[in-house]
């Protein structure tokens, strides 16, 4: 076969894979919505599973801005992909902030961080913290549901760094729901920047440029603006960028400092969420793509510094995890059927990422199987593996049975990596796909009140 014939074969294979992946994504979401509705099965997730949501059609002050931004994104996407790298990253960040705020304010100004003031969330408790040392020493004792003064749901369900983040905001005068929501939004928008930089650092700049609009706008922004998990996603993305820098640098001091920095941030991820050890999948794939394992000792040292530091202050992660597991199964999780949520969680994260993620992941699977010396194909394989890492992390989280429902929020740290796969799609697919993603986000936010 000639090279032209082989190339044509792969183009056709990618087209078929994209169609199959899109169909699977749509069918998965439809099935997850239809099964409880048709059977009357109470899966304990509000009125519109697989999302933790209720049906509340509405428009608000943010609706016109969301529509305008969506149109601009679709019109300027291809042109923006040719901008200089700093211009592209700046535009992606600013556009991402505006997109998140526009979707949030469909519910008015209270849509920006209002949920953070709920009794199940962080701010009310953060305002009452007066002694951080005592907080850490007594943290585990207050996780069980039957303990005296037990923690609210979100605080009990996370290690203390999440609460300490909001405690810090309170102490510097940013403890209102609006102020905290704005901080989370500005931090969350940097996730896209770090994700794109990782792809570029590993040699996948061209498909990363093509994927940039999908990371800047899309349904995930509905939850990014109002959820602490969006802040977790940013910490994870910047940790991975430092790891990529450590793995690709030829300077020993860069490998050491960047590797140690990556370890510290990954360690902070462990102190933010019990589910984020799954980031190890992404870290291993980054090191494998860079073909460099030298940073590992420095990364491990950074993680140990953070975990041991918290332990010396009174919070031992390994002691807290089994206590949290008992609290988790003592709550609503025991009533959420695993027979449904093991696969419906994947439908929920498909809604969060948008249906075009299915097409992208399918093409990524095709691309990782292709082995050539062509530079363009190497870049595609890099992005394909990063996207597959995102999908594998979701699969591992689902298999753990510790994420029954609410994963449209909980799995935000995994979503941007999967969305990188949209940069592997053929140009016509990307043009149509961006329109679908934008419209899908606006429709979801307009029709459903998602509670996060």
XYZ file of C-alpha atoms in Angstrom:
452
model
C 0.000 0.000 0.000
C 1.231 3.494 -0.813
C 1.561 6.146 1.884
C -1.395 7.986 0.345
C -3.535 4.864 0.553
C -2.538 4.262 4.166
C -3.313 7.876 5.058
C -6.710 7.663 3.364
C -7.430 4.463 5.258
C -6.715 6.128 8.602
C -8.821 9.162 7.713
C -11.755 6.877 6.915
C -11.139 4.865 10.095
C -11.171 8.038 12.178
C -14.437 9.144 10.564
C -16.075 5.821 11.406
C -14.686 5.883 14.934
C -16.014 9.417 15.494
C -19.503 8.384 14.381
C -19.474 5.318 16.597
C -18.126 7.253 19.592
C -20.737 9.976 19.231
C -23.539 7.443 18.955
C -22.305 5.586 22.044
C -22.139 8.822 24.038
C -25.648 9.858 23.033
C -27.117 6.411 23.681
C -25.425 6.245 27.069
C -26.916 9.581 28.156
C -30.352 8.749 26.757
C -30.353 5.351 28.484
C -29.303 6.893 31.800
C -32.213 9.349 31.563
C -34.746 6.856 30.223
C -34.241 3.887 32.534
C -35.343 5.624 35.763
C -38.100 7.563 33.964
C -39.603 4.510 32.259
C -39.205 2.022 35.101
C -39.885 4.359 38.012
C -36.594 3.267 39.552
C -35.612 5.684 42.331
C -31.865 6.070 41.905
C -31.708 8.824 44.539
C -30.331 11.722 42.536
C -33.064 14.304 42.234
C -35.692 14.425 39.528
C -33.499 14.205 36.433
C -30.811 11.530 36.721
C -28.042 10.875 35.870
C -27.436 14.488 36.907
C -28.094 15.568 40.466
C -30.693 18.027 39.237
C -34.297 19.067 38.946
C -36.296 20.305 35.967
C -36.519 24.126 36.210
C -36.752 25.850 32.798
C -35.658 29.476 33.111
C -33.711 32.328 31.591
C -31.757 34.952 33.461
C -29.400 37.894 33.033
C -26.596 35.597 31.941
C -28.561 33.943 29.136
C -27.990 36.611 26.427
C -24.288 36.799 27.278
C -23.974 33.000 27.090
C -25.600 32.976 23.647
C -23.349 35.819 22.449
C -20.201 34.142 23.749
C -21.241 30.849 22.194
C -21.683 32.485 18.789
C -18.323 34.258 19.071
C -16.598 31.016 20.027
C -18.004 29.174 17.030
C -17.134 32.023 14.629
C -13.607 32.671 15.900
C -12.482 29.164 16.859
C -10.543 28.286 13.704
C -8.947 31.723 13.506
C -7.942 31.647 17.169
C -6.162 28.333 16.673
C -3.641 30.164 14.455
C -2.823 32.879 17.000
C 0.490 32.940 18.807
C 0.651 30.626 21.786
C 0.501 33.416 24.436
C -2.440 35.036 22.637
C -4.287 31.727 22.433
C -3.751 30.913 26.107
C -4.804 34.402 27.176
C -7.939 34.239 25.050
C -8.819 30.766 26.304
C -8.458 31.877 29.915
C -10.472 35.093 29.601
C -13.135 33.478 27.447
C -13.390 30.616 29.905
C -13.977 33.006 32.801
C -16.688 34.885 30.897
C -18.341 31.656 29.763
C -18.491 30.293 33.306
C -19.899 33.540 34.683
C -22.465 33.798 31.887
C -23.807 30.309 32.535
C -23.783 30.811 36.301
C -25.756 34.048 36.086
C -28.595 32.352 34.273
C -29.624 32.003 37.939
C -28.771 35.627 38.669
C -25.845 36.914 40.683
C -26.473 34.250 43.342
C -25.492 31.691 40.718
C -21.863 32.685 41.295
C -20.896 30.723 44.351
C -24.281 30.805 46.048
C -24.175 27.054 46.563
C -20.940 27.450 48.558
C -23.005 29.023 51.333
C -25.224 25.950 51.725
C -25.005 24.132 55.063
C -23.609 21.045 53.315
C -20.726 23.044 51.796
C -17.575 24.752 53.077
C -18.130 28.435 53.769
C -20.350 28.264 56.844
C -17.862 25.997 58.607
C -14.866 27.964 57.300
C -16.208 31.109 58.938
C -16.267 29.352 62.313
C -12.666 28.052 62.251
C -10.535 29.773 64.879
C -7.801 27.196 65.529
C -6.380 25.338 62.515
C -4.243 23.071 64.704
C -7.249 21.919 66.714
C -9.192 21.515 63.487
C -6.604 19.098 62.086
C -6.182 17.160 65.310
C -9.905 16.566 65.647
C -10.760 16.272 61.976
C -11.050 12.486 61.738
C -13.105 12.231 64.931
C -15.843 14.353 63.358
C -16.156 12.395 60.100
C -18.534 9.616 61.339
C -22.209 10.427 60.911
C -22.928 9.471 64.532
C -20.086 11.540 66.016
C -20.710 14.601 68.167
C -20.687 17.709 66.000
C -20.107 15.651 62.844
C -18.953 17.506 59.767
C -21.379 18.551 57.019
C -21.428 16.272 53.969
C -18.799 17.970 51.828
C -16.344 18.566 54.652
C -16.666 15.003 55.929
C -16.223 13.744 52.373
C -12.925 15.542 51.781
C -9.569 15.864 53.514
C -8.974 19.153 55.346
C -7.152 21.124 52.628
C -10.481 21.825 50.931
C -11.862 23.416 54.100
C -8.566 25.201 54.750
C -8.710 26.787 51.294
C -12.027 28.436 52.118
C -10.865 29.241 55.642
C -8.009 31.151 54.049
C -10.433 33.046 51.845
C -12.495 33.987 54.890
C -9.417 35.280 56.723
C -8.359 37.553 53.852
C -11.828 39.011 53.479
C -13.113 36.856 50.607
C -15.492 34.759 52.662
C -18.775 35.793 51.075
C -20.419 33.397 48.642
C -19.913 35.810 45.748
C -16.257 36.494 46.524
C -15.435 32.824 47.065
C -17.312 31.900 43.888
C -15.299 34.442 41.894
C -12.026 33.092 43.303
C -13.023 29.534 42.382
C -13.952 30.732 38.890
C -10.644 32.514 38.292
C -8.699 29.508 39.579
C -10.820 27.012 37.632
C -10.297 28.837 34.335
C -6.560 28.221 34.606
C -7.182 24.465 34.295
C -7.519 24.798 30.534
C -4.268 26.766 30.287
C -2.308 24.139 32.222
C -3.871 21.276 30.243
C -2.930 22.850 26.919
C 0.600 23.553 28.156
C 1.036 19.898 29.138
C 0.030 18.766 25.651
C 2.404 21.270 24.060
C 5.288 20.359 26.352
C 4.950 16.719 25.325
C 4.823 17.525 21.603
C 1.081 17.725 20.957
C 0.726 21.442 20.240
C -1.169 21.187 16.939
C -4.077 19.015 18.148
C -4.063 20.936 21.452
C -4.647 24.164 19.532
C -7.573 22.534 17.760
C -9.012 21.377 21.088
C -8.610 24.746 22.840
C -12.121 26.068 22.003
C -13.693 22.879 23.375
C -11.848 23.352 26.661
C -12.786 27.032 26.890
C -16.520 26.600 26.267
C -18.765 23.660 26.969
C -21.067 22.142 29.579
C -18.361 21.557 32.219
C -18.427 25.305 32.910
C -21.856 24.860 34.509
C -20.162 23.145 37.450
C -16.716 24.763 37.262
C -17.988 28.169 38.409
C -19.728 26.956 41.533
C -17.827 23.909 42.747
C -14.729 23.399 44.877
C -13.952 20.434 42.635
C -13.126 22.935 39.900
C -10.361 24.272 42.132
C -9.156 20.683 42.622
C -9.045 20.312 38.828
C -6.779 23.345 38.523
C -4.345 22.069 41.175
C -4.215 18.692 39.402
C -3.582 20.293 36.005
C -0.748 22.502 37.250
C 0.798 19.542 39.085
C 0.760 17.622 35.817
C 2.347 20.547 33.977
C 5.211 20.618 36.471
C 5.591 16.871 36.025
C 5.737 17.276 32.233
C 8.375 20.002 32.621
C 10.431 17.800 34.933
C 10.183 14.851 32.555
C 11.121 16.759 29.389
C 13.903 18.989 30.715
C 17.533 18.095 30.175
C 18.639 20.225 33.112
C 18.966 18.301 36.351
C 17.984 21.282 38.491
C 14.751 21.696 36.508
C 13.976 18.000 36.862
C 14.578 18.266 40.586
C 12.653 21.482 41.309
C 9.784 20.860 38.899
C 9.499 17.244 40.039
C 9.439 18.312 43.687
C 6.848 20.999 42.864
C 4.715 18.457 41.034
C 4.904 16.154 44.052
C 3.861 18.935 46.429
C 0.841 19.794 44.257
C -0.088 16.131 43.815
C 0.221 15.794 47.582
C -2.155 18.728 47.955
C -4.549 16.918 45.609
C -4.551 14.031 48.090
C -5.401 16.520 50.838
C -8.216 18.002 48.736
C -10.013 14.827 47.665
C -9.842 11.158 48.579
C -10.512 10.296 44.946
C -7.515 12.054 43.436
C -4.908 9.298 43.914
C -6.404 8.196 40.589
C -4.306 11.007 39.074
C -1.489 8.468 39.229
C -2.837 7.093 35.945
C -2.301 10.452 34.263
C 1.120 10.903 35.860
C 2.360 7.526 34.636
C 1.146 8.236 31.101
C 2.873 11.647 31.104
C 6.161 10.045 32.168
C 5.752 7.289 29.582
C 5.094 9.834 26.814
C 8.203 11.765 27.854
C 10.146 8.501 28.160
C 11.665 9.785 31.354
C 11.332 8.375 34.861
C 14.002 10.534 36.482
C 11.471 12.861 38.157
C 9.856 10.025 40.127
C 12.026 10.277 43.296
C 11.456 14.040 43.445
C 7.724 13.676 42.863
C 7.520 11.036 45.573
C 9.466 13.295 47.935
C 7.038 16.153 47.314
C 4.011 13.963 47.979
C 5.579 12.606 51.170
C 6.375 16.117 52.426
C 2.717 17.150 52.162
C 1.144 13.941 53.458
C 3.641 13.612 56.319
C 3.277 17.305 57.145
C -0.477 16.978 57.570
C 0.048 13.793 59.617
C 2.417 15.552 62.007
C -0.178 18.297 62.441
C -2.817 15.744 63.353
C -4.444 14.524 60.132
C -3.250 11.138 58.840
C -4.754 10.523 55.396
C -4.461 6.742 55.653
C -6.372 6.761 58.937
C -9.082 9.058 57.618
C -9.864 7.068 54.455
C -11.498 4.017 56.119
C -13.472 6.328 58.427
C -14.678 8.287 55.422
C -15.597 5.048 53.665
C -17.838 4.114 56.595
C -19.433 7.584 56.561
C -20.000 7.336 52.813
C -21.866 4.037 53.073
C -23.819 5.241 56.097
C -25.274 8.053 53.990
C -27.294 8.221 50.801
C -24.755 6.127 48.844
C -26.146 2.913 50.334
C -29.497 3.716 48.695
C -28.031 4.545 45.276
C -28.062 1.306 43.257
C -24.689 0.256 41.924
C -26.432 -1.618 39.123
C -27.388 1.783 37.720
C -24.632 4.151 38.816
C -21.685 2.033 37.693
C -22.551 2.950 34.107
C -24.789 5.995 34.642
C -21.844 7.842 36.192
C -20.200 7.639 32.777
C -23.338 9.160 31.279
C -23.233 11.991 33.821
C -19.616 12.849 33.007
C -20.523 12.719 29.306
C -23.089 15.439 29.971
C -20.437 17.443 31.835
C -17.860 17.060 29.072
C -20.423 17.291 26.268
C -21.461 14.597 23.765
C -18.573 15.334 21.390
C -16.193 13.853 23.941
C -17.416 10.439 22.792
C -16.330 11.123 19.226
C -12.966 12.414 20.413
C -12.196 9.452 22.677
C -13.096 7.021 19.890
C -10.647 8.731 17.522
C -8.024 8.786 20.279
C -8.281 5.011 20.520
C -7.604 4.784 16.785
C -4.626 7.137 16.995
C -2.825 5.367 19.836
C -2.776 2.247 17.701
C -0.963 3.986 14.862
C 2.835 3.869 15.009
C 4.820 6.013 12.565
C 7.796 8.330 12.707
C 5.741 11.211 11.318
C 5.910 14.248 13.630
C 2.225 15.066 13.173
C 1.234 11.530 14.123
C 3.499 11.722 17.182
C 1.661 14.845 18.335
C -1.665 13.148 17.784
C -0.577 10.133 19.828
C 0.477 12.395 22.697
C -2.927 14.051 22.848
C -4.671 10.720 22.310
C -2.907 9.168 25.298
C -3.672 12.169 27.512
C -7.352 11.895 26.543
C -7.376 8.162 27.207
C -5.787 8.872 30.607
C -8.819 11.040 31.379
C -11.188 8.255 30.346
C -9.259 5.666 32.357
C -9.445 7.848 35.456
C -13.223 8.052 35.077
C -13.433 4.285 34.629
C -11.304 3.713 37.737
C -13.451 6.100 39.767
C -16.610 4.322 38.630
C -15.119 0.931 39.496
C -14.256 2.126 43.002
C -17.987 2.452 43.797
C -17.117 5.568 45.833
C -18.646 7.946 43.280
C -22.285 7.030 42.974
C -23.906 10.087 41.375
C -22.837 13.754 41.417
C -19.844 12.973 39.199
C -20.675 15.836 36.825
C -18.995 17.803 39.625
C -16.711 15.256 41.317
C -14.962 14.188 38.112
C -14.153 17.709 36.883
C -10.391 17.047 37.325
C -10.627 14.358 34.624
C -12.785 16.204 32.074
C -10.234 18.566 30.424
C -7.909 15.688 29.605
C -10.696 13.840 27.803
C -11.680 16.996 25.917
C -8.188 17.202 24.425
C -9.349 14.389 22.140
C -11.627 16.812 20.276
C -8.475 18.230 18.693
C -8.004 14.891 16.918
C -11.301 15.155 15.056
C -11.454 16.166 11.381
C -12.097 19.923 10.855
C -15.758 19.485 9.792
C -16.393 17.470 12.942
C -14.811 20.188 15.071
C -16.869 22.950 13.461
C -20.151 21.131 13.998
C -19.058 19.787 17.358
C -18.304 23.182 18.853
C -21.779 24.402 17.918
C -23.302 21.303 19.523
C -21.214 21.667 22.680
C -22.150 25.332 23.107
C -25.828 24.728 22.446
C -25.861 21.690 24.713
C -24.361 23.695 27.591
C -26.918 26.483 27.246
C -29.819 24.023 27.011
C -28.693 22.061 30.080
C -28.248 25.212 32.159
C -31.556 26.651 30.925
C -33.678 23.570 31.607
C -32.032 21.989 34.644
C -31.155 23.350 38.048
C -28.088 21.266 38.825
C -27.584 22.224 42.491
C -23.841 22.670 42.163
